[in-house]
Amino acid sequence: MRSEFLPFSQPAINQDDIDGVVEVLKSGWITTGPKTAAFEKAFSEYLGAKYSVSLSSGTAGMHLTLMALELNPGDEVITPSMTWGSTINLLMILGLKPVFADIDRQTLMVTPESVRAVLSDKTKAIIPVHFAGAPVDLDPLRELASERGLILIEDAAHALGTRYRGEPIGKAGTAVFSFHPIKNITTGEGGMVVTDNEGLAEKVRILKFHGLAKDAWQRYSRNGKVQVEIIMPGLKYNLTDIQSSLGLTQLARVDELNAKRGELADIYDRQLAGIEGIIPTRAPEYPHQNSHHLYIVLLDLNQVTITRDQFLDELKKRNIGTGIHFRPVHTQDYYRAVEGYGRGLLPETEWVGDRLFSLPLFPFMAEQDVIDVADALREVLHEFRK
Ligand SMILES: *Cc1c(COP(=O)(O)O)cnc(C)c1O
């Protein structure tokens, strides 16, 4: 057994990241400013996207995107339950109705068919999630959206560097990225709304800083106007220059960091291939490039005497950290009590939700770490085999 705890994730911070932050701290300007403008520009350039608007989190980005689209109370928004709860929470807060599309148990993503199955006259938007680094099947969803006049917002929190049929996620349409420390690049906390819709970008920009007219953050600088005007009620979701500096130095290495994740994922594939009791997930069949955000496997409950949660406790005893991405939102305490939700609603999502877990995967991991994980999996499976 390994002597040191292997965390499930760890940010890949290097000396460039540290030097950049120190430089900002010494510069006299630490909140939103030139570094943030540079980060947004670099982000658009990296994706080949039109507009990038930085925010204090991915959740903030989704919040403002939903606000900017001016949906009406009671409007239905189709999204998976196999996701982080933030999007569903926002829909509830905004008086919109989350309608869950079931997932494919091999790719863990919604399909054009599962989305179509829950369409109604009240459907106004679809928020698919690119999952674990793989892209959702965008073309049929884009077709469906244009055919029905629906808004498509991609949750791209797992998808920086992901490509769908050769096209970077975020290049076209509207996508929301996250820079939380477990994501493929981090700013500590942070997010980006990327869109080809100029009006939407402009509105998110205004909403993220009190609803003030353009460039209000400059008001205390030499170029700014001291007098500012509120043109709509907004929030305060701006990303600081301290964070944006991290974003810039991390983004400069994203391909390298993702390649390292990919190498580790390949080692996992080989190490886990023969392990009875671990069910691999499967890559989508359409052409794509995976950013390897997470390495998710399923526990075959037919082969063990313990639950997934107990299994993860056993791994922890052996110094292996894991994650669960995710517990289906519709089975969480609050949502269980909402009419129409709760267990039984989404068979595939629930089947996966009882079995899946994420193995440690981060760029600074070594090959031996992966081997240690595989050894620990074998050991626990052996001890608790049916
Ligand atoms: C991380 C994550 C988010 C939220 O991003 P934050 O920056 O933490 O607000 C949204 N959706 C998914 C699928 C995520 O994994």
Tab-separated table of C-alpha atoms in Angstrom, residues 59-81 83-101 122-129 151 153 155 237 329 334-335 338 341:
chain	number	residue	atom	x	y	z
A	59	THR	CA	-21.799	29.373	-11.977
A	60	ALA	CA	-21.717	33.178	-12.224
A	61	GLY	CA	-21.341	32.837	-15.997
A	62	MET	CA	-24.333	30.527	-16.264
A	63	HIS	CA	-26.364	32.816	-13.983
A	64	LEU	CA	-25.758	35.899	-16.102
A	65	THR	CA	-26.231	34.038	-19.382
A	66	LEU	CA	-29.631	32.844	-18.183
A	67	MET	CA	-30.500	36.341	-16.936
A	68	ALA	CA	-29.396	37.961	-20.183
A	69	LEU	CA	-31.580	35.645	-22.270
A	70	GLU	CA	-34.709	36.975	-20.585
A	71	LEU	CA	-36.548	33.714	-20.167
A	72	ASN	CA	-39.948	33.826	-18.488
A	73	PRO	CA	-40.990	32.155	-15.245
A	74	GLY	CA	-42.257	28.648	-15.982
A	75	ASP	CA	-40.175	28.257	-19.140
A	76	GLU	CA	-38.659	24.791	-19.371
A	77	VAL	CA	-34.948	24.187	-19.733
A	78	ILE	CA	-33.688	20.729	-20.683
A	79	THR	CA	-30.487	19.611	-18.976
A	80	PRO	CA	-29.034	16.406	-17.520
A	81	SER	CA	-29.362	15.505	-13.860
A	83	THR	CA	-24.123	17.236	-13.585
A	84	TRP	CA	-22.964	19.593	-10.910
A	85	GLY	CA	-26.021	21.087	-9.207
A	86	SER	CA	-25.207	24.718	-9.994
A	87	THR	CA	-27.167	24.967	-13.251
A	88	ILE	CA	-30.256	23.328	-11.742
A	89	ASN	CA	-30.045	25.591	-8.684
A	90	LEU	CA	-29.926	28.646	-10.937
A	91	LEU	CA	-32.941	27.507	-12.911
A	92	MET	CA	-34.892	27.127	-9.658
A	93	ILE	CA	-33.745	30.520	-8.381
A	94	LEU	CA	-34.792	32.161	-11.655
A	95	GLY	CA	-38.235	30.507	-11.591
A	96	LEU	CA	-37.443	28.346	-14.622
A	97	LYS	CA	-38.258	24.651	-14.758
A	98	PRO	CA	-35.405	22.145	-15.044
A	99	VAL	CA	-36.515	19.236	-17.227
A	100	PHE	CA	-34.081	16.350	-17.085
A	101	ALA	CA	-32.922	14.393	-20.117
A	122	LYS	CA	-42.779	25.194	-22.943
A	123	THR	CA	-39.188	24.223	-23.746
A	124	LYS	CA	-37.110	27.376	-24.290
A	125	ALA	CA	-33.525	26.257	-23.836
A	126	ILE	CA	-31.217	23.248	-23.745
A	127	ILE	CA	-28.129	23.131	-21.531
A	128	PRO	CA	-26.146	19.993	-22.413
A	129	VAL	CA	-22.983	19.157	-20.464
A	151	ILE	CA	-31.508	28.538	-27.041
A	153	ILE	CA	-26.055	26.926	-23.894
A	155	ASP	CA	-21.883	23.679	-20.058
A	237	TYR	CA	-19.191	38.706	-10.604
A	329	VAL	CA	-29.214	16.271	-8.909
A	334	TYR	CA	-33.943	19.399	-1.863
A	335	TYR	CA	-34.822	18.100	-5.326
A	338	VAL	CA	-39.823	18.762	-5.675
A	341	TYR	CA	-38.424	14.608	-9.289
